[in-house]
mmCIF file of C-alpha atoms and ligand atoms in Angstrom:
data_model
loop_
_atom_site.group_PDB
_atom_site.id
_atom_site.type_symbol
_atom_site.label_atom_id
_atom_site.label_comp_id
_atom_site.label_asym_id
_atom_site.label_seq_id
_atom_site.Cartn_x
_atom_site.Cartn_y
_atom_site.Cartn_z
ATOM 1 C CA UNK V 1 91.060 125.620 99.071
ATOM 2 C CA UNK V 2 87.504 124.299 99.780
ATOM 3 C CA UNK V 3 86.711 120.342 99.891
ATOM 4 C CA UNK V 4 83.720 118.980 100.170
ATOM 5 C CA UNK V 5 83.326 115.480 101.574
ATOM 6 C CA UNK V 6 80.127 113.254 101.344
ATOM 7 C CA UNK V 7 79.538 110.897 104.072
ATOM 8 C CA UNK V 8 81.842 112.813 106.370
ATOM 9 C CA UNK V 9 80.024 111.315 109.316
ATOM 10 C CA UNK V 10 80.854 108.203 108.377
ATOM 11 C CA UNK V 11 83.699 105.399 109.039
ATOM 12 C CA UNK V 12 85.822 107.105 106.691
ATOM 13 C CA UNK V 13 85.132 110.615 106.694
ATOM 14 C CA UNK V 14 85.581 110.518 111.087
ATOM 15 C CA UNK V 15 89.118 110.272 110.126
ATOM 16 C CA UNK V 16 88.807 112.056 106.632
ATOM 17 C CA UNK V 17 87.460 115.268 107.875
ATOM 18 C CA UNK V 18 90.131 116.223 110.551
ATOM 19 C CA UNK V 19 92.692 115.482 108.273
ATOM 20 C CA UNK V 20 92.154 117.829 105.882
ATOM 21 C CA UNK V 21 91.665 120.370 108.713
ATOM 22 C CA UNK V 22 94.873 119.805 110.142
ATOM 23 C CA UNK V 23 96.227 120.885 106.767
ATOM 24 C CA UNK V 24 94.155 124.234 106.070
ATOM 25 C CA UNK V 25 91.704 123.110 103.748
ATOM 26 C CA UNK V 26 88.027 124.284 104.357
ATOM 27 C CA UNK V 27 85.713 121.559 105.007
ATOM 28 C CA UNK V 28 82.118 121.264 104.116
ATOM 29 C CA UNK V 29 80.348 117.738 104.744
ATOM 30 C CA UNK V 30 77.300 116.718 103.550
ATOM 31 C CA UNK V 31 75.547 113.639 105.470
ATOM 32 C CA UNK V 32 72.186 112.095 106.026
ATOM 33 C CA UNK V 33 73.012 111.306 109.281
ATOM 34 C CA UNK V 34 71.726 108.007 108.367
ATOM 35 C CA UNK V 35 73.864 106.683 111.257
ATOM 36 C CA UNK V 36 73.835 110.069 113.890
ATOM 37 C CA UNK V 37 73.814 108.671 117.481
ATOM 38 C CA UNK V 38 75.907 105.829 116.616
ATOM 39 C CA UNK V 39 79.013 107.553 116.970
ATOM 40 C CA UNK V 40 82.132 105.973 119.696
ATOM 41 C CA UNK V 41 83.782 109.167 120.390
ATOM 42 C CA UNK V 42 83.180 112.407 119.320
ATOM 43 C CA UNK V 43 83.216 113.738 116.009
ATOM 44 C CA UNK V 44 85.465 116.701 114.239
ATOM 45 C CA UNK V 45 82.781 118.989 112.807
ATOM 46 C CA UNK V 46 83.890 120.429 109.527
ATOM 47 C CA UNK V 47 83.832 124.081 108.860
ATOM 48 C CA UNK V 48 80.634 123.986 106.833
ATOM 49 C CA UNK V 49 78.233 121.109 106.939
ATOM 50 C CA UNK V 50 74.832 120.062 104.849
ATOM 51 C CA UNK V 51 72.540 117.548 105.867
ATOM 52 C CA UNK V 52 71.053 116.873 103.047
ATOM 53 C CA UNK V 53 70.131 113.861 100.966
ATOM 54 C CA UNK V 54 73.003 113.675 98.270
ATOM 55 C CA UNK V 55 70.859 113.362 95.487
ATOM 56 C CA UNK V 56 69.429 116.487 96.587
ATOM 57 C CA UNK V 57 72.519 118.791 97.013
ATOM 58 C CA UNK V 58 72.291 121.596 94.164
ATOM 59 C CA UNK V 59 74.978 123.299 92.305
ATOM 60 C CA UNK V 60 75.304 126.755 94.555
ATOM 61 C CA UNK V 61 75.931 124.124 97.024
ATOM 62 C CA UNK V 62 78.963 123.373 95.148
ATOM 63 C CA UNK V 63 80.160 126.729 94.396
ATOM 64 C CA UNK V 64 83.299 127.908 94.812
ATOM 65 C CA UNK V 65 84.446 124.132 95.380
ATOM 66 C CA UNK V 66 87.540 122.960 93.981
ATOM 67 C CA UNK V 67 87.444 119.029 95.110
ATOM 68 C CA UNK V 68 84.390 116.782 95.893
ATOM 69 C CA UNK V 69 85.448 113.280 97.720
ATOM 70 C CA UNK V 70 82.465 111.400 97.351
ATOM 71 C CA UNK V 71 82.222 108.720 100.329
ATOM 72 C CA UNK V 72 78.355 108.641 100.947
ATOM 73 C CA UNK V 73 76.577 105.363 99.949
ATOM 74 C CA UNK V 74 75.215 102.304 101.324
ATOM 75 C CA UNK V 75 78.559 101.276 102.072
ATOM 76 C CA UNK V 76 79.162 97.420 101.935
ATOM 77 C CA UNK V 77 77.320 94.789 100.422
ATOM 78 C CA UNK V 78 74.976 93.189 102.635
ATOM 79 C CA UNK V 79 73.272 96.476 102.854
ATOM 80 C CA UNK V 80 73.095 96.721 99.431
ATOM 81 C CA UNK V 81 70.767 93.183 99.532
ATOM 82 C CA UNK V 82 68.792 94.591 101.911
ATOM 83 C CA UNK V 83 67.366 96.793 99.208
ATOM 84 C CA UNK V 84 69.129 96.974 96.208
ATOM 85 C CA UNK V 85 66.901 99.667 94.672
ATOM 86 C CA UNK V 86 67.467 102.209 96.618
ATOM 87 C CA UNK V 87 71.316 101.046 96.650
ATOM 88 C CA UNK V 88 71.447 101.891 92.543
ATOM 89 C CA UNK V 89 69.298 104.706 93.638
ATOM 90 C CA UNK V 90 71.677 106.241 95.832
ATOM 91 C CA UNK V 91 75.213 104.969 95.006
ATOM 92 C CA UNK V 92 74.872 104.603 91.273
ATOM 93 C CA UNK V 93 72.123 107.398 90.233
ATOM 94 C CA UNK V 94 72.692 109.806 93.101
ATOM 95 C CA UNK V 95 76.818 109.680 92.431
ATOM 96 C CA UNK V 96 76.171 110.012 88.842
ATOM 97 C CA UNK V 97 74.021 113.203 89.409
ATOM 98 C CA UNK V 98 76.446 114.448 92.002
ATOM 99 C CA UNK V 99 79.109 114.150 89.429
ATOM 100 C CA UNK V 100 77.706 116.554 86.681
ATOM 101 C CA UNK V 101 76.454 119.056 89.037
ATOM 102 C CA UNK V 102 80.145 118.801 90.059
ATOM 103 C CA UNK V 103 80.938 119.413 86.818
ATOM 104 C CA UNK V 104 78.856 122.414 86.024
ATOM 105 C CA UNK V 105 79.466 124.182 89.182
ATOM 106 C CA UNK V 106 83.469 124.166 87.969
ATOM 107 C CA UNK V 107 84.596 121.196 90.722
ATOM 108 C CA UNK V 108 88.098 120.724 89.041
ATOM 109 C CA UNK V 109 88.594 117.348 90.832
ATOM 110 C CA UNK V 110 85.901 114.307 91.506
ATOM 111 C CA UNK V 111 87.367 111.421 93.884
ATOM 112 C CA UNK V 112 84.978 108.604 93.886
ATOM 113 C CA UNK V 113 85.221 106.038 97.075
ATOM 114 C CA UNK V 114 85.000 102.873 94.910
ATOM 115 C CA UNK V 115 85.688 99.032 96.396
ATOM 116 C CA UNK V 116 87.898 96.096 95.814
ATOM 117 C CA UNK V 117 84.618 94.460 96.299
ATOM 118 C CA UNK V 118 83.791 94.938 92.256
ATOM 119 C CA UNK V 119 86.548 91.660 91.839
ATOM 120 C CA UNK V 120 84.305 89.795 93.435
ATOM 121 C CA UNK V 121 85.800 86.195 93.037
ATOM 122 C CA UNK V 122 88.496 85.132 91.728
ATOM 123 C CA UNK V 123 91.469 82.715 91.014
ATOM 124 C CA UNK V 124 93.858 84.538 89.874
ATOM 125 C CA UNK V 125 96.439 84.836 92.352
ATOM 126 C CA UNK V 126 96.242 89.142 92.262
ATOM 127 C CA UNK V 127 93.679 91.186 90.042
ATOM 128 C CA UNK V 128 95.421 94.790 88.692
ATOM 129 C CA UNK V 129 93.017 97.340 87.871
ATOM 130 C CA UNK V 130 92.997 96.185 84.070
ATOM 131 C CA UNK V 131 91.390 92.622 85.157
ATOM 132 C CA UNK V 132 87.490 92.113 84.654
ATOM 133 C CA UNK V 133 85.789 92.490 87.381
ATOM 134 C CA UNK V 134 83.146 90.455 88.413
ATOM 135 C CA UNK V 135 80.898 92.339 90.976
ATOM 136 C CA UNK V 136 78.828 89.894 92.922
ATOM 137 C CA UNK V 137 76.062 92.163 94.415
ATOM 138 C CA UNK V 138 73.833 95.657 93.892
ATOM 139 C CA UNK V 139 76.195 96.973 95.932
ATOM 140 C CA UNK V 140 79.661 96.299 93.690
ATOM 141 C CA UNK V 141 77.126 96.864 90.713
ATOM 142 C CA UNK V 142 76.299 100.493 91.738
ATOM 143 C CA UNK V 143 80.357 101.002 92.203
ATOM 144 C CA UNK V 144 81.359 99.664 88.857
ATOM 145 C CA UNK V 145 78.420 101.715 87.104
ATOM 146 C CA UNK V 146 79.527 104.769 88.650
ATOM 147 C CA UNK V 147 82.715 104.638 87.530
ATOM 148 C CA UNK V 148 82.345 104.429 84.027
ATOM 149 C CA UNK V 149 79.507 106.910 83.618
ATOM 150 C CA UNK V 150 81.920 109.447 85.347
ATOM 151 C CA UNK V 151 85.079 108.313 83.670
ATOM 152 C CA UNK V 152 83.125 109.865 80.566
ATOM 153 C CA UNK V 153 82.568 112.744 81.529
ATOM 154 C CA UNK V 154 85.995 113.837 82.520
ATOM 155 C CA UNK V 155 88.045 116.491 79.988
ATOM 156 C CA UNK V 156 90.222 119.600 80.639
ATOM 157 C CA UNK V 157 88.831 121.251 83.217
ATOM 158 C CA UNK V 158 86.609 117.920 85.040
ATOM 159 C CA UNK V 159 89.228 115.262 86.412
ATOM 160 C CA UNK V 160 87.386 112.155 88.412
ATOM 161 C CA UNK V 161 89.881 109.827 90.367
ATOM 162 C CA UNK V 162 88.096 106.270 91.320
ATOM 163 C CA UNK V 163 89.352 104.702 94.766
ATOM 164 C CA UNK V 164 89.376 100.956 94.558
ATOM 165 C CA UNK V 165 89.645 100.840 98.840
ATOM 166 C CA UNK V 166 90.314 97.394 100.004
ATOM 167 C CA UNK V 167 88.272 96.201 103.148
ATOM 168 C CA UNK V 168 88.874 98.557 105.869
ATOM 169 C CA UNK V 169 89.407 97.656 109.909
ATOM 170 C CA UNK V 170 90.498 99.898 112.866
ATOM 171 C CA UNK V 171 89.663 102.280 114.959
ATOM 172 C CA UNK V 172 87.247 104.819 113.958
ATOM 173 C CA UNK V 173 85.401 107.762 116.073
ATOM 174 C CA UNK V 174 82.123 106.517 113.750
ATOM 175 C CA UNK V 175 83.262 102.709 114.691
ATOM 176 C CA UNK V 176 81.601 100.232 112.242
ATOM 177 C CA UNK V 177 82.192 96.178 113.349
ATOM 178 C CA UNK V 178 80.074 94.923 110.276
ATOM 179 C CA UNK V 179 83.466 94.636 108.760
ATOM 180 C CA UNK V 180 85.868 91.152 109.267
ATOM 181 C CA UNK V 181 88.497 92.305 111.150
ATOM 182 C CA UNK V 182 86.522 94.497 113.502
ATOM 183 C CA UNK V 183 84.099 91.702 113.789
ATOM 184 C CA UNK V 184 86.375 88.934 114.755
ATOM 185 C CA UNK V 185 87.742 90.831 117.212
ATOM 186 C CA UNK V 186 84.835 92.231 118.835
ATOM 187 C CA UNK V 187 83.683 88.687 118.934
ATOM 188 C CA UNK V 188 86.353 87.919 120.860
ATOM 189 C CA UNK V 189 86.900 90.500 123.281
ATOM 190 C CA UNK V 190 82.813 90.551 123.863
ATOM 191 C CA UNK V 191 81.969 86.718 124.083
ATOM 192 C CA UNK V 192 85.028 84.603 124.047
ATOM 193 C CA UNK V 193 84.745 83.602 120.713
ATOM 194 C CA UNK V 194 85.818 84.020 117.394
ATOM 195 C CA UNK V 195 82.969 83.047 114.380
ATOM 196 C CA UNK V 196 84.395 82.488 111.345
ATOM 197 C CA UNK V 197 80.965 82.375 108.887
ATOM 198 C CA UNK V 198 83.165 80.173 106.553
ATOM 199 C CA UNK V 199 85.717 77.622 106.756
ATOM 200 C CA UNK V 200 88.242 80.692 106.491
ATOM 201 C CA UNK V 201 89.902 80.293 103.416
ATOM 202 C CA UNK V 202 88.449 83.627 101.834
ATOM 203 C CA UNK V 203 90.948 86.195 100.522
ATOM 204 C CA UNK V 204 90.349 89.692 101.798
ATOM 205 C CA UNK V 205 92.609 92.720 100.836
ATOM 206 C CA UNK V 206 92.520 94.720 104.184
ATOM 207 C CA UNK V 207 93.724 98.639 104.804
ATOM 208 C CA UNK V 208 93.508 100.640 107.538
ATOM 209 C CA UNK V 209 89.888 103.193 107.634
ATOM 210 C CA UNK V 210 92.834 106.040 108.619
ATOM 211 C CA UNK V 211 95.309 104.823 105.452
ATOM 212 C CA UNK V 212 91.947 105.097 103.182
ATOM 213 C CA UNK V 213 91.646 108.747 104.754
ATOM 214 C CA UNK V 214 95.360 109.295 104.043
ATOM 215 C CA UNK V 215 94.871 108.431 99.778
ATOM 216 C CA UNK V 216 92.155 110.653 99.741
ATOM 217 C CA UNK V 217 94.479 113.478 101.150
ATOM 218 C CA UNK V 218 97.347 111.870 98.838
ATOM 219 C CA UNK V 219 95.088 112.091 95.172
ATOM 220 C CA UNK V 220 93.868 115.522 96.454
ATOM 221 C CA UNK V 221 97.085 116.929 96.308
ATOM 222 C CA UNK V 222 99.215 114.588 93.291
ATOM 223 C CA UNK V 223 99.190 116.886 90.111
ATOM 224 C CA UNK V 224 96.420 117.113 88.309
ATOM 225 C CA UNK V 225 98.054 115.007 85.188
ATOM 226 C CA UNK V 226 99.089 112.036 87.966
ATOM 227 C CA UNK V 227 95.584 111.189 88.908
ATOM 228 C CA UNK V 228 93.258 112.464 86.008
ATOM 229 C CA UNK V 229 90.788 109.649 84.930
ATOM 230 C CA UNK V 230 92.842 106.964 87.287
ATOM 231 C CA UNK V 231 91.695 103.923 88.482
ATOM 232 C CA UNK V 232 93.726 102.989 91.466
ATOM 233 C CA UNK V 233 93.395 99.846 94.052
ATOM 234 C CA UNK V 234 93.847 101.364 97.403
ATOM 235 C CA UNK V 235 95.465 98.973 100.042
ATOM 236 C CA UNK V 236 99.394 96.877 100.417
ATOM 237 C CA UNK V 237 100.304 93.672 98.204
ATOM 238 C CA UNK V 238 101.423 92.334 101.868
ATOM 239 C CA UNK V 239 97.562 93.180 103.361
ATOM 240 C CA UNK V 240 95.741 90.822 101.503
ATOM 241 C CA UNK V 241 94.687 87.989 104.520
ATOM 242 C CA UNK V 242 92.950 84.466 104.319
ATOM 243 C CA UNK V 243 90.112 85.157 107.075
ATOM 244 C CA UNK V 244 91.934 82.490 108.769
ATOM 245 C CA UNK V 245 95.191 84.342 109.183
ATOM 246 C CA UNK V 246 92.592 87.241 110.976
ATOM 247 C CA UNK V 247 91.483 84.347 113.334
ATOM 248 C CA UNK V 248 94.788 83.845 114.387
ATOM 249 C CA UNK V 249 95.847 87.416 114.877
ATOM 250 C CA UNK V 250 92.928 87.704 116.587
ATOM 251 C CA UNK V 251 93.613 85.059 119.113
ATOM 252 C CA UNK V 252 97.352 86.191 119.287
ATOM 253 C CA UNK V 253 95.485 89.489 121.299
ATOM 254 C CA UNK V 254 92.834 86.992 122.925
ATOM 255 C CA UNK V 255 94.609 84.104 123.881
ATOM 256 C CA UNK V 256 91.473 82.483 125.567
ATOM 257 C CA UNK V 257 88.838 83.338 122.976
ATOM 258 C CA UNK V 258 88.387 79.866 121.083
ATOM 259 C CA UNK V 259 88.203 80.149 117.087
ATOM 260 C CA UNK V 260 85.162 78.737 115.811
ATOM 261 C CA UNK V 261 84.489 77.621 111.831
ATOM 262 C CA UNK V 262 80.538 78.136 111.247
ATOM 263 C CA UNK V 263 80.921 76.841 107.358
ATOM 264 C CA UNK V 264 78.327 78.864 106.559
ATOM 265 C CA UNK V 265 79.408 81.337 103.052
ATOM 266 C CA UNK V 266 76.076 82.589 103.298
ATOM 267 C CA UNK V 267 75.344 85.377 100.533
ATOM 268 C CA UNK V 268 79.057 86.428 100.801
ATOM 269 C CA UNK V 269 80.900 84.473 98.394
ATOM 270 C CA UNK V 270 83.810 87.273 97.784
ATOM 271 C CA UNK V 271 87.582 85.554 97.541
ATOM 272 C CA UNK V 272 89.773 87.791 95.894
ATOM 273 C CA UNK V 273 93.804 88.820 96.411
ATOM 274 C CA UNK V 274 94.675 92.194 95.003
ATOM 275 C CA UNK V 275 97.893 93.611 93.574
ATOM 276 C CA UNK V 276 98.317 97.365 94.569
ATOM 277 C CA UNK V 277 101.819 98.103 92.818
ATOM 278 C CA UNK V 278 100.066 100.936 90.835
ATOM 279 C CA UNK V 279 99.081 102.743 93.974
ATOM 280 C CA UNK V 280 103.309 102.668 94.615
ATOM 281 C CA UNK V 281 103.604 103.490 90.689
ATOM 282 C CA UNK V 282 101.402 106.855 90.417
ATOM 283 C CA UNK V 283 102.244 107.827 93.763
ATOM 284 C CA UNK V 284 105.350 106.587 95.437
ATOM 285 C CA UNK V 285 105.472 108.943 98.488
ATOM 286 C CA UNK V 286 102.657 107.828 99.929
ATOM 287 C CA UNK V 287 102.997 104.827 101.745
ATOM 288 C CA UNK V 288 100.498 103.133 104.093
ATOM 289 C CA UNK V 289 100.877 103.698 108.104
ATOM 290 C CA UNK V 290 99.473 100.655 109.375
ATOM 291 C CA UNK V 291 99.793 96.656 109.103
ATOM 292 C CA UNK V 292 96.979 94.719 109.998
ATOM 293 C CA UNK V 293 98.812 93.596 113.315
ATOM 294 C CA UNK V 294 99.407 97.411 114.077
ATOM 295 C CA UNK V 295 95.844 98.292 113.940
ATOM 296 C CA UNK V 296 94.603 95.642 115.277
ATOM 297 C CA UNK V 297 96.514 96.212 118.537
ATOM 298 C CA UNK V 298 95.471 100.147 118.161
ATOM 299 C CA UNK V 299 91.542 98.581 118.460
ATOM 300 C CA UNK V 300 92.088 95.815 121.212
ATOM 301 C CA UNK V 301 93.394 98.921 123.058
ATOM 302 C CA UNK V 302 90.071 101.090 121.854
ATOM 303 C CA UNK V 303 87.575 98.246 122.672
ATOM 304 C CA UNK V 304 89.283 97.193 126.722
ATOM 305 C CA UNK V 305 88.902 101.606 127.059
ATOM 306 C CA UNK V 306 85.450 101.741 126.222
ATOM 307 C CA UNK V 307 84.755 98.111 127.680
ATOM 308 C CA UNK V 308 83.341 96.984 124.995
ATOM 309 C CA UNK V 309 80.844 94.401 125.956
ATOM 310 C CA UNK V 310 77.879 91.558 124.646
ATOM 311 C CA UNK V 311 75.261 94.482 124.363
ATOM 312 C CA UNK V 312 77.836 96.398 121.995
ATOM 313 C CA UNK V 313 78.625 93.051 119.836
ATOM 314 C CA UNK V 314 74.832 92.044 119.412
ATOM 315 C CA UNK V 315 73.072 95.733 119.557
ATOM 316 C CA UNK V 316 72.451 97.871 116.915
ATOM 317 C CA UNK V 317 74.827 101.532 117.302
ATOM 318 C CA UNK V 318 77.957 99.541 115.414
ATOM 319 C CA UNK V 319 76.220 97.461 112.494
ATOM 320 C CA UNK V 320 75.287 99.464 109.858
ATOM 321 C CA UNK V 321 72.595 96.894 108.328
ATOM 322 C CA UNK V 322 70.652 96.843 111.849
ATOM 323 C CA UNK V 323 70.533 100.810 111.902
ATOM 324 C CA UNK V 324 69.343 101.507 108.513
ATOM 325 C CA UNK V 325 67.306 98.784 108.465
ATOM 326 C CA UNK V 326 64.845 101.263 111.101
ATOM 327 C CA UNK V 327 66.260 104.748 109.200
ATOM 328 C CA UNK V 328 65.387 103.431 105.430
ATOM 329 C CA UNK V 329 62.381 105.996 105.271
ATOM 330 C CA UNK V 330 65.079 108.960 105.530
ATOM 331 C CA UNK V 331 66.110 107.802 101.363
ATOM 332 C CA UNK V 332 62.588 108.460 100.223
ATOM 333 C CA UNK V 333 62.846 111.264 98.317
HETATM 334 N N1 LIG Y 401 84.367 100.579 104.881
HETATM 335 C C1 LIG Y 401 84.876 99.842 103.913
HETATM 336 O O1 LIG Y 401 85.375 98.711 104.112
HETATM 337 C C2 LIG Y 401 84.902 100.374 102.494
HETATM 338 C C3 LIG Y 401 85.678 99.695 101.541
HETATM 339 C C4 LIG Y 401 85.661 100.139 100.238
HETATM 340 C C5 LIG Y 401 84.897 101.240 99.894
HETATM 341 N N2 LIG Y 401 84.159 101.890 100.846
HETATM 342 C C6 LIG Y 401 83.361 103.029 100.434
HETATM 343 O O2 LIG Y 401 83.792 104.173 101.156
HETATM 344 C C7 LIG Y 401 82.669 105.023 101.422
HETATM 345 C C8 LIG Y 401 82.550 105.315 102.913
HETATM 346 O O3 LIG Y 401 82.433 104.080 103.626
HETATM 347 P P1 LIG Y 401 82.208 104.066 105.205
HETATM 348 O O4 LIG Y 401 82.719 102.751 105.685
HETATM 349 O O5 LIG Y 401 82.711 105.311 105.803
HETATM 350 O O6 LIG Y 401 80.616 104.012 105.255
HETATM 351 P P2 LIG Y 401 79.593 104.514 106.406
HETATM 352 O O7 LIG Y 401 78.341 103.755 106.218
HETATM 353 O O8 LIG Y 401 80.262 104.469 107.726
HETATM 354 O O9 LIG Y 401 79.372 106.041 106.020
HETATM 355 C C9 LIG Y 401 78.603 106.442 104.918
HETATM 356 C C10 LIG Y 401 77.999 107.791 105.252
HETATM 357 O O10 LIG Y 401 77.249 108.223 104.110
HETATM 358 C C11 LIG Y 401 76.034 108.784 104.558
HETATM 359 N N3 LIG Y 401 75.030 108.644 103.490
HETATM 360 C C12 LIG Y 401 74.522 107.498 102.984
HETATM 361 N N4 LIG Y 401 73.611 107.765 102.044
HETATM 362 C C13 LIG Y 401 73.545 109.114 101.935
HETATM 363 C C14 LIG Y 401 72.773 109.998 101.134
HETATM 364 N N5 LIG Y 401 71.876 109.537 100.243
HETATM 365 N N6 LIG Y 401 72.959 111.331 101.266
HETATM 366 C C15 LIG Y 401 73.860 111.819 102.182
HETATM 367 N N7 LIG Y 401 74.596 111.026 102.983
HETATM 368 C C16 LIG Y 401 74.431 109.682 102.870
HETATM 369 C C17 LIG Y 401 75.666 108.005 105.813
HETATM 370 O O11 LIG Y 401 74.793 108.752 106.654
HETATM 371 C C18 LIG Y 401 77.026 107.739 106.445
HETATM 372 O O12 LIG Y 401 77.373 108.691 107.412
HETATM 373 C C19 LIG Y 401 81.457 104.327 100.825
HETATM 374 O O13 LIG Y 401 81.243 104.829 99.515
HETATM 375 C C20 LIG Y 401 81.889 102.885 100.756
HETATM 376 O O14 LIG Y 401 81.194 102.194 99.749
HETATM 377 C C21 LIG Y 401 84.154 101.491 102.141
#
């Protein structure tokens, strides 16, 4: 069975791609490589790879395909603000695109890496998948677009699958530490200090980068009928933090790094709990390996190996916004 994965030199897809090769399936990736050089450790290479622009991959590319899993984008939402044309561009118009060529080249199953960010903020105390969402930023925009122009084009033969992934942390061989959890803790373990860029109240629904990798591999092989034309928040009713309670876990592993409140919200105003009981619903075999303590421990472990130091924390190879802010000129198409 062949799979291809976008963005399979990304956060994700560093974990993504070797799973499926453990279990048989042939692997082709398509990436940019808007982030090559930045890997930690190396990458799996997948059997057949493209490095194309996505919005220029063709349908003989996807011959002979029988499941796309869509991760590329300009994946979070600061990058998004940094130029939120091209972000539409790219994760709404070039997804879209990728989609129907999907389509006509006979892809029987589309599984779109959509984000919990689309609930933007929020006070009720858990939004389903049936809530309104209330996306924020181009970035959540682009997500929420996607998924309803491919939603409609789904029928016998076409079956799209939309991943709502929570915020993801851990250890990754394509390490990213623009994200809270990796953040904090790189704080810590670089300078002594933990920043908190609010006054830590924020509600974030955290999962594992591996356990995201896992539901792709989980909705690639439900029945067809389980996961046609579902919408499905990807994370753990028990993972959803107050930044605060990351602070703390942090400083559990870094007793002498002080926690620091900046105040600042900044453009990030996000504050959202999720409920994830339909995950357990559709499919209730596949449960999630880590908690946030567990992985957290797994990266304090990752960071002391590779000494992970001040040049790391403030340099550009593990912040995706500093990189592509020098690598923008490889979108113009
Ligand atoms: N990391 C998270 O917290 C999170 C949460 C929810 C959803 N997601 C979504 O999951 C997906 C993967 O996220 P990630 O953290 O692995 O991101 P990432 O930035 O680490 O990886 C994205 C990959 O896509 C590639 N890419 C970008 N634009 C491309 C283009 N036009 N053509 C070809 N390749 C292109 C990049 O080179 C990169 O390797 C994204 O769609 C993201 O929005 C991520």
């Amino acid at each position: 069975m062949k799979v291809l994965v976008t963005g399979h030199n990304g956060y994700i897809g560093a974990h993504l791609v070797p799973l499926l090769k453990e279990k048989g399936y042939f692997v082709i990736g398509n990436d940019i490589n808007l982030f090559g050089g930045c890997e930690w450790e190396p990458l799996t290479k997948p059997d057949l790879e493209f490095n194309k622009d996505l919005r220029k991959l063709t349908v003989g590319d996807l011959a002979g395909v029988d499941c796309v899993i869509h991760l590329a984008a300009i994946s979070n939402d600061p990058m998004g603000d940094l130029n939120p044309d091209i972000t539409y561009k790219v994760n709404r118009d070039g997804s879209i695109r990728l989609a129907e060529i999907a389509k006509q080249a006979g892809v029987s199953r589309f599984l779109f890496s959509s984000s919990c960010s689309i609930y933007g903020k929020s006070d009720k105390p858990d939004m389903t998948e049936d809530d309104p969402t209330v996306p924020l930023t181009a970035y959540a925009i682009s997500k929420i677009e996607t998924e309803k122009a491919v939603m409609a084009m789904a029928d016998d033969k076409f079956s799209p699958s939309f991943l709502r992934n929570a915020t993801a942390y851990g250890h990754s061989a394509m390490l990213r530490i623009d994200l809270v959890v990796n953040n904090l803790l790189g704080c810590a373990v670089a300078r002594g200090d933990i920043r908190i860029m609010s006054d830590g109240s924020p509600w974030r629904p955290l999962v594992h980068c591996k356990d995201i990798a896992r539901a792709f591999v989980a909705f690639l092989e439900a029945p067809r009928e389980k996961v046609h034309k579902q919408v499905v928040n990807i994370g753990g009713n028990k993972e959803n933090y107050q930044v605060k309670d990351v602070g703390n876990l942090v400083q559990k592993l870094v007793p002498n790094a002080t926690i620091v409140y900046t105040g600042e919200v900044g453009a990030d105003s996000r504050d959202y709990k999720v409920n994830f009981d339909y995950l357990g619903i559709l499919l209730p075999d596949f449960k999630l390996e880590y908690t946030l303590e567990k992985g957290m421990e797994e990266l304090f472990q990752k960071y002391k190996e590779h000494h992970f130091s001040v040049s790391d924390f403030e340099g550009e190879q593990f912040v995706r916004l500093r990189t592509l802010k020098k690598r923008l000129s490889l979108l113009e198409v």
